[in-house]
Amino acid sequence: MMNATRRQTPSQTVGPFFHDTLVSEGGNILVEDATRGERIRIFGSVLDGDGVPVPDALLEIWQPDARGLYPHTSDPRAEEADEAFRGFGRAATDNDGLYWFETIKPGGPAPEAGAGQAPFVSVRVFARGLLIHVVTRIYFEDETNDADPVLSRLDPEGRTSLLARREEGGPHAHYRFDVILQGPNETVFFDV
Amino acid sequence: MEPSNDESSSDRSLDWTVHLPYLHPPYASTVTRAPRRRLVPLPECLASVTGPAFGAGDVDALDDDLTRNAVRTGEPLGERIIVIGRVLDGAGRPVPNALLEVWQANSAGRYIHGHDQHDAPLDPNFTGTGRCLTDADGAYRFTTIRPGAYPWRNHENAWRPSHIHFSVCGRNFLERLVTQMYFPGDPLLVLDPIYNSVPDERAKQRLLAAYDHGVTRPEWALGYRFDIVVAGGRRTPFEDYHR
């Protein structure tokens, strides 16, 4: 069947009133007992250009399992992916602009995907005042990131903005990742 | 038929002639929240052509009927409407099993959300929240109440036109869209900085539902059609991304 090329529907802001629909209890917890891999907590703040916390942002993350596999037909190794890990989570920021996820450390991309690719978590941020969401990535400061082809193209400040900082706290590793929407320390956002 | 967006969007997924790049001062909240640096192009990769799969476990039976899914003492007040449409990719192909989530004000223009301070009544039988999955043809259907307009503090005497928020999660990371559906002929549209943030006039038209008398059910509800075109669809799903 022939289908005509269709132009995209414009994005519009998520606004301030999405919580009752898009945010559910436990939506920011990606792990269950059977999930394989190192438990980690990713947390941080979303800040605006004045350094003011954004209390009405929504973050979505998408990541592979502990061996770097995505449970999706486009991943040739999907059948081996951890059945106890969906890889998708949502978290809203609280009144102080803070969010957190309980997840696992993602595995790196397959070697044939290209030498030196470091593990990462894909992130989308929606908020009142963002007409269209922003896309970024969380890399981990304690991984081997030097040869990563995406990080290597960024200036040092941009690279730093994508590195989650490891903090010891509680039963497992905590990684801090702040999203700075605007300003001199603005997080690197991608055109996907 | 409108022209292809292939040239204007080059090899990027999002068509930036359709989506305004963030800063739009008439919408005051963009001033401190819009990124100012240039976006960094990201090649298509396994992370972007994969995404969570949604299925029957993600929706409940009444989730697509907002006139029934929150009933406590009786039917919600207001004008009952039916909204149908299809979710398509940029190649015009249907997007099946897309998760659609909607939220909206009630007929008086009030959200159930705790931060909504508008002095209009809540409806005890309406939460204004719904979800459904698209079928094999990318088609969806909601039954709801036409939302009222409501004031906001963006500028003097600012009112949002009636709208329904739509969140679409397609088959992969690129097929993701959050947008708002508006109603044709609403006099508030020309005054609304969010609707008018869209740079292209024809693109704006794509945010308007069309009244569809064929969808209208006699003695029951008016019908509207709202198709949604998400990013992506330039490649087939079976190409090798491990390169």
Coordinates of C-alpha atoms in Angstrom, one line a residue:
Chain A
M1 CA 0.0 0.0 0.0
M2 CA 1.3 3.4 -0.9
N3 CA 1.4 5.9 2.0
A4 CA 2.0 9.6 1.4
T5 CA 4.8 11.2 3.4
R6 CA 3.2 13.1 6.3
R7 CA 4.5 16.1 8.0
Q8 CA 4.9 16.0 11.8
T9 CA 2.4 17.1 14.3
P10 CA 4.0 20.0 16.2
S11 CA 5.1 19.5 19.8
Q12 CA 3.3 21.5 22.5
T13 CA 4.4 21.9 26.1
V14 CA 3.5 19.2 28.6
G15 CA 2.4 22.1 30.9
P16 CA 2.1 21.9 34.7
F17 CA -0.8 19.5 35.1
F18 CA 0.5 16.2 33.7
H19 CA 1.1 14.4 37.0
D20 CA -2.2 12.5 37.5
T21 CA -1.9 11.0 34.0
L22 CA 1.8 10.5 33.3
V23 CA 3.3 9.8 36.7
S24 CA 2.4 6.6 38.5
E25 CA 3.6 5.1 41.8
G26 CA 6.8 3.2 41.2
G27 CA 7.2 4.4 37.7
N28 CA 10.7 5.5 38.7
I29 CA 11.7 2.1 39.9
L30 CA 13.0 0.0 37.0
V31 CA 14.3 -3.0 39.0
E32 CA 12.6 -6.0 40.5
D33 CA 14.1 -8.9 42.5
A34 CA 14.9 -10.9 39.4
T35 CA 16.6 -8.1 37.5
R36 CA 20.3 -8.8 36.8
G37 CA 23.0 -6.2 37.4
E38 CA 24.4 -3.7 39.8
R39 CA 21.6 -1.7 41.6
I40 CA 22.1 2.0 41.3
R41 CA 20.2 5.1 42.1
I42 CA 20.3 8.0 39.7
F43 CA 19.2 11.3 41.2
G44 CA 19.6 15.0 40.7
S45 CA 18.0 18.4 40.2
V46 CA 16.5 20.1 37.2
L47 CA 17.5 23.7 37.2
D48 CA 16.5 26.7 35.1
G49 CA 18.7 29.5 33.7
D50 CA 18.5 31.4 37.0
G51 CA 19.6 28.3 39.0
V52 CA 16.1 27.9 40.3
P53 CA 14.8 24.3 40.8
V54 CA 12.1 23.3 38.3
P55 CA 9.4 21.6 40.3
D56 CA 7.2 20.5 37.4
A57 CA 9.6 18.6 35.1
L58 CA 9.1 15.1 33.9
L59 CA 12.1 12.8 33.1
E60 CA 11.9 9.7 31.0
I61 CA 14.8 7.3 30.8
W62 CA 15.5 4.4 28.4
Q63 CA 18.5 2.1 28.9
P64 CA 19.7 -1.4 28.0
D65 CA 20.1 -4.1 30.6
A66 CA 23.3 -5.0 32.4
R67 CA 24.7 -6.6 29.3
G68 CA 23.9 -3.8 27.0
L69 CA 20.8 -5.4 25.4
Y70 CA 17.5 -3.6 24.6
P71 CA 14.2 -5.7 24.8
H72 CA 13.2 -4.5 21.3
T73 CA 13.0 -6.0 17.8
S74 CA 15.6 -3.6 16.5
D75 CA 18.2 -5.1 18.8
P76 CA 19.5 -8.3 17.1
R77 CA 20.3 -9.7 20.5
A78 CA 16.9 -8.8 22.0
E79 CA 16.0 -12.5 22.7
E80 CA 18.9 -12.6 25.2
A81 CA 17.8 -9.4 27.0
D82 CA 16.9 -9.6 30.7
E83 CA 13.2 -10.4 30.9
A84 CA 13.0 -8.8 34.3
F85 CA 14.1 -5.4 33.0
R86 CA 11.9 -3.1 30.9
G87 CA 14.5 -0.3 30.7
F88 CA 11.9 2.5 30.8
G89 CA 11.1 4.8 33.7
R90 CA 9.4 8.1 34.4
A91 CA 10.0 10.4 37.3
A92 CA 8.6 13.9 38.1
T93 CA 10.6 16.4 40.0
D94 CA 9.4 17.3 43.4
N95 CA 8.8 20.7 44.9
D96 CA 12.6 21.1 45.3
G97 CA 13.2 20.2 41.7
L98 CA 14.6 16.7 42.6
Y99 CA 14.1 13.4 40.9
W100 CA 15.4 9.9 41.3
F101 CA 15.4 6.5 39.6
E102 CA 16.2 3.1 41.0
T103 CA 17.7 1.1 38.2
I104 CA 20.8 -0.9 37.2
K105 CA 24.1 0.1 35.7
P106 CA 23.6 -0.3 31.9
G107 CA 25.9 -2.5 30.0
G108 CA 27.9 -1.0 27.1
P109 CA 26.9 -1.2 23.5
A110 CA 28.0 -4.3 21.6
P111 CA 31.7 -4.2 20.4
E112 CA 30.5 -4.3 16.8
A113 CA 28.6 -1.0 17.4
G114 CA 31.9 0.8 17.3
A115 CA 35.1 0.8 19.4
G116 CA 35.1 2.7 22.6
Q117 CA 31.4 3.3 23.1
A118 CA 30.7 3.9 26.7
P119 CA 27.5 2.8 28.5
F120 CA 24.8 5.4 28.9
V121 CA 21.2 6.1 29.8
S122 CA 19.0 8.0 27.3
V123 CA 17.0 10.8 28.9
R124 CA 14.1 13.0 27.8
V125 CA 13.0 16.0 29.9
F126 CA 9.6 17.6 29.6
A127 CA 8.4 20.7 31.5
R128 CA 6.2 23.7 31.5
G129 CA 8.2 26.2 29.5
L130 CA 9.7 23.6 27.2
L131 CA 7.7 23.7 23.9
I132 CA 9.4 20.5 23.0
H133 CA 11.2 18.0 25.2
V134 CA 15.0 18.0 25.4
V135 CA 17.1 14.9 24.9
T136 CA 20.3 14.1 26.7
R137 CA 22.4 11.2 28.0
I138 CA 23.7 10.1 31.3
Y139 CA 27.2 8.7 31.2
F140 CA 29.0 7.5 34.3
E141 CA 32.2 9.1 35.5
D142 CA 33.6 5.8 36.7
E143 CA 33.4 4.1 33.3
T144 CA 35.9 4.3 30.5
N145 CA 34.6 7.2 28.5
D146 CA 37.7 8.5 26.8
A147 CA 37.1 6.9 23.5
D148 CA 33.4 7.3 23.3
P149 CA 32.5 8.8 19.9
V150 CA 29.7 11.0 21.1
L151 CA 31.5 12.4 24.2
S152 CA 34.7 12.9 22.2
R153 CA 33.0 15.4 19.9
L154 CA 32.0 17.6 22.8
D155 CA 34.0 20.4 24.4
P156 CA 35.2 19.7 28.0
E157 CA 32.3 21.6 29.6
G158 CA 29.8 19.7 27.5
R159 CA 31.4 16.4 28.3
T160 CA 31.4 17.2 32.0
S161 CA 27.6 18.0 31.9
L162 CA 26.9 14.5 30.8
L163 CA 28.9 12.6 33.5
A164 CA 27.0 11.4 36.5
R165 CA 29.0 11.7 39.7
R166 CA 29.3 8.7 41.9
E167 CA 28.4 9.2 45.6
E168 CA 28.4 6.5 48.2
G169 CA 25.2 6.5 50.1
G170 CA 23.0 3.7 51.3
P171 CA 23.1 0.1 50.2
H172 CA 24.2 0.8 46.7
A173 CA 25.9 3.4 44.5
H174 CA 24.3 6.8 44.0
Y175 CA 25.0 8.8 40.9
R176 CA 24.1 12.5 40.8
F177 CA 23.1 13.9 37.4
D178 CA 21.7 17.4 37.3
V179 CA 19.9 18.8 34.3
I180 CA 20.7 22.5 33.8
L181 CA 18.3 23.8 31.1
Q182 CA 20.0 27.0 30.4
G183 CA 23.1 29.1 31.2
P184 CA 26.9 28.8 31.3
N185 CA 26.7 25.2 32.7
E186 CA 23.9 24.2 30.4
T187 CA 23.6 20.5 29.9
V188 CA 24.3 19.2 26.4
F189 CA 21.1 18.5 24.6
F190 CA 20.9 16.4 21.4
D191 CA 19.1 16.7 18.1
V192 CA 18.1 13.1 17.5
Chain B
M1 CA -1.3 16.7 0.3
E2 CA 1.5 18.6 1.8
P3 CA 5.1 18.4 0.6
S4 CA 7.6 15.9 2.0
N5 CA 9.7 17.2 4.9
D6 CA 12.7 15.2 3.8
E7 CA 14.7 18.1 2.7
S8 CA 13.9 20.5 5.5
S9 CA 14.7 17.9 8.1
S10 CA 17.8 16.6 6.4
D11 CA 18.9 13.6 8.4
R12 CA 17.5 14.7 11.7
S13 CA 14.4 13.0 13.1
L14 CA 12.7 16.1 14.3
D15 CA 11.5 18.5 11.7
W16 CA 12.6 21.9 13.0
T17 CA 10.4 23.8 10.6
V18 CA 7.5 22.3 12.5
H19 CA 8.7 22.4 16.1
L20 CA 9.9 25.8 17.4
P21 CA 13.3 25.6 19.0
Y22 CA 12.5 26.3 22.6
L23 CA 12.8 30.1 23.1
H24 CA 9.5 31.9 22.5
P25 CA 9.3 35.0 24.7
P26 CA 5.5 35.5 24.4
Y27 CA 5.3 32.2 26.4
A28 CA 6.9 33.6 29.5
S29 CA 8.1 30.3 31.0
T30 CA 10.4 29.7 28.0
V31 CA 12.6 32.6 28.9
T32 CA 14.5 30.9 31.8
R33 CA 13.9 27.3 30.7
A34 CA 14.7 27.3 27.0
P35 CA 18.2 25.9 26.2
R36 CA 20.3 28.5 24.5
R37 CA 23.1 26.4 23.1
R38 CA 22.9 24.7 19.8
L39 CA 21.7 21.1 19.9
V40 CA 24.3 18.5 19.2
P41 CA 23.4 16.2 16.3
L42 CA 23.2 12.6 17.3
P43 CA 23.5 9.9 14.8
E44 CA 20.8 7.3 14.7
C45 CA 21.9 4.4 16.9
L46 CA 20.5 1.4 18.7
A47 CA 19.4 3.6 21.7
S48 CA 17.2 5.7 19.4
V49 CA 15.6 3.0 17.3
T50 CA 14.5 0.9 20.3
G51 CA 12.0 1.8 23.0
P52 CA 9.7 0.2 25.5
A53 CA 6.9 -2.0 24.1
F54 CA 3.4 -1.2 25.3
G55 CA 0.6 -3.7 25.5
A56 CA -2.7 -4.6 27.0
G57 CA -1.2 -4.6 30.5
D58 CA -0.6 -0.9 30.3
V59 CA -4.3 0.1 29.9
D60 CA -7.5 -0.8 31.8
A61 CA -10.9 -1.3 30.2
L62 CA -12.4 2.1 30.9
D63 CA -9.2 4.1 30.4
D64 CA -10.4 5.4 27.0
D65 CA -13.8 6.7 28.3
L66 CA -13.3 9.7 30.5
T67 CA -17.0 10.1 30.9
R68 CA -17.1 6.8 32.8
N69 CA -13.7 6.1 34.3
A70 CA -14.1 8.4 37.3
V71 CA -17.8 8.2 38.0
R72 CA -18.7 8.4 41.7
T73 CA -22.2 9.9 42.0
G74 CA -23.3 10.3 38.4
E75 CA -22.2 11.4 34.9
P76 CA -19.7 14.2 34.5
L77 CA -21.2 17.6 33.4
G78 CA -20.5 19.1 30.0
E79 CA -20.7 18.4 26.3
R80 CA -19.9 14.8 25.6
I81 CA -17.5 14.3 22.7
I82 CA -15.8 11.4 20.8
V83 CA -12.2 11.9 19.6
I84 CA -10.9 9.5 17.1
G85 CA -7.7 9.5 14.9
R86 CA -4.7 7.6 13.8
V87 CA -1.0 7.8 14.8
L88 CA 1.2 7.7 11.8
D89 CA 5.0 7.9 11.2
G90 CA 6.6 10.4 8.8
A91 CA 6.3 7.9 6.0
G92 CA 2.5 7.8 6.5
R93 CA 2.6 4.3 8.0
P94 CA 0.4 3.5 10.9
V95 CA 2.0 3.2 14.3
P96 CA 0.3 0.2 16.1
N97 CA 0.5 -0.3 19.8
A98 CA 1.3 3.3 20.6
L99 CA 0.5 4.3 24.1
L100 CA -1.7 7.4 24.1
E101 CA -2.2 9.2 27.4
V102 CA -4.5 12.3 27.6
W103 CA -5.3 14.8 30.3
Q104 CA -7.5 17.9 30.3
A105 CA -9.6 20.4 32.2
N106 CA -13.2 19.6 33.0
S107 CA -16.1 21.4 31.3
A108 CA -15.7 24.4 33.7
G109 CA -12.0 24.8 32.8
R110 CA -10.6 23.2 36.0
Y111 CA -7.9 20.5 36.3
I112 CA -8.0 18.1 39.1
H113 CA -4.4 18.8 39.7
G114 CA -3.6 20.2 43.1
H115 CA -1.7 23.2 41.7
D116 CA -4.6 24.5 39.6
Q117 CA -5.9 27.5 41.5
H118 CA -8.6 28.6 38.9
D119 CA -11.8 29.5 40.7
A120 CA -14.0 27.1 38.8
P121 CA -15.7 24.0 40.2
L122 CA -14.2 20.5 40.2
D123 CA -16.4 17.8 38.9
P124 CA -16.7 14.9 41.3
N125 CA -17.2 12.5 38.4
F126 CA -14.4 13.6 36.1
T127 CA -10.6 13.4 36.5
G128 CA -9.8 14.3 32.9
T129 CA -7.2 11.5 32.6
G130 CA -7.3 8.7 30.0
R131 CA -5.2 6.3 28.1
C132 CA -5.4 3.8 25.2
L133 CA -3.4 1.8 22.7
T134 CA -3.6 2.3 19.0
D135 CA -4.8 -0.7 17.0
A136 CA -3.1 -2.4 14.0
D137 CA -4.1 0.6 11.8
G138 CA -2.7 3.1 14.3
A139 CA -6.3 4.1 15.2
Y140 CA -7.5 5.3 18.6
R141 CA -10.7 6.5 20.2
F142 CA -11.5 8.4 23.3
T143 CA -14.9 9.4 24.7
T144 CA -14.7 12.5 26.9
I145 CA -16.2 15.9 27.8
R146 CA -15.3 19.0 25.9
P147 CA -12.8 20.9 28.1
G148 CA -13.5 24.5 29.1
A149 CA -11.1 27.4 28.6
Y150 CA -9.2 28.6 31.6
P151 CA -7.1 31.6 32.7
W152 CA -3.4 31.5 33.3
R153 CA -1.0 34.2 34.4
N154 CA 1.2 34.4 31.4
H155 CA 0.1 37.9 30.6
E156 CA -2.8 40.3 31.3
N157 CA -6.2 38.6 30.8
A158 CA -4.6 35.4 29.4
W159 CA -6.8 32.4 28.6
R160 CA -5.9 29.1 27.2
P161 CA -8.2 27.9 24.4
S162 CA -9.9 24.6 25.1
H163 CA -7.4 21.8 24.6
I164 CA -6.7 18.1 25.3
H165 CA -3.1 17.2 26.2
F166 CA -1.8 14.1 24.2
S167 CA 1.2 12.1 25.1
V168 CA 2.3 9.5 22.4
C169 CA 4.8 6.7 23.0
G170 CA 5.5 4.9 19.7
R171 CA 7.7 2.0 18.8
N172 CA 11.0 3.6 19.6
F173 CA 12.8 6.5 21.3
L174 CA 12.2 8.8 18.3
E175 CA 8.5 8.2 18.0
R176 CA 7.7 10.3 21.1
L177 CA 5.5 13.3 21.1
V178 CA 3.7 15.4 23.6
T179 CA 1.3 17.8 22.1
Q180 CA -2.1 19.5 22.5
M181 CA -5.3 19.1 20.5
Y182 CA -7.4 22.2 19.9
F183 CA -10.9 22.7 18.7
P184 CA -11.7 24.4 15.3
G185 CA -13.1 27.9 15.4
D186 CA -12.0 28.7 19.0
P187 CA -11.6 32.5 19.2
L188 CA -8.9 32.2 21.8
L189 CA -6.5 30.4 19.4
V190 CA -5.2 33.6 17.8
L191 CA -4.4 35.0 21.3
D192 CA -2.6 31.9 22.7
P193 CA 1.2 32.1 22.8
I194 CA 1.6 28.3 23.1
Y195 CA -0.5 27.5 20.0
N196 CA 1.2 30.4 18.2
S197 CA 4.7 29.2 19.1
V198 CA 4.5 26.9 16.1
P199 CA 6.3 28.8 13.3
D200 CA 4.5 27.4 10.3
E201 CA 0.8 28.2 9.7
R202 CA 0.0 24.8 8.1
A203 CA 1.8 23.1 11.0
K204 CA -0.5 24.9 13.4
Q205 CA -3.5 23.6 11.5
R206 CA -2.4 20.1 12.3
L207 CA -3.0 20.9 16.0
L208 CA -6.7 21.4 15.3
A209 CA -9.2 18.6 15.5
A210 CA -11.7 18.4 12.6
Y211 CA -15.4 18.2 13.3
D212 CA -16.5 14.9 11.8
H213 CA -20.2 14.3 11.4
G214 CA -19.6 10.7 10.6
V215 CA -18.1 10.2 14.0
T216 CA -20.9 12.1 15.7
R217 CA -23.3 9.7 17.3
P218 CA -27.0 10.6 17.2
E219 CA -28.6 11.6 20.5
W220 CA -25.2 11.0 22.2
A221 CA -22.0 12.9 21.3
L222 CA -20.3 15.1 18.8
G223 CA -17.3 13.6 16.9
Y224 CA -13.9 15.0 16.2
R225 CA -11.0 13.6 14.3
F226 CA -7.3 14.2 15.3
D227 CA -4.5 12.4 13.5
I228 CA -1.0 12.6 14.9
V229 CA 2.2 12.3 13.0
V230 CA 5.3 11.4 15.0
A231 CA 8.9 11.7 14.1
G232 CA 10.8 8.8 12.7
G233 CA 9.8 6.5 9.9
R234 CA 12.7 7.3 7.6
R235 CA 14.1 3.8 7.9
T236 CA 12.6 0.4 8.0
P237 CA 12.8 -1.4 11.4
F238 CA 15.1 -4.1 10.1
E239 CA 18.2 -2.2 9.1
D240 CA 21.4 -3.0 11.0
Y241 CA 22.2 -0.4 13.7
H242 CA 25.2 -2.2 15.0
R243 CA 27.6 -0.4 12.7

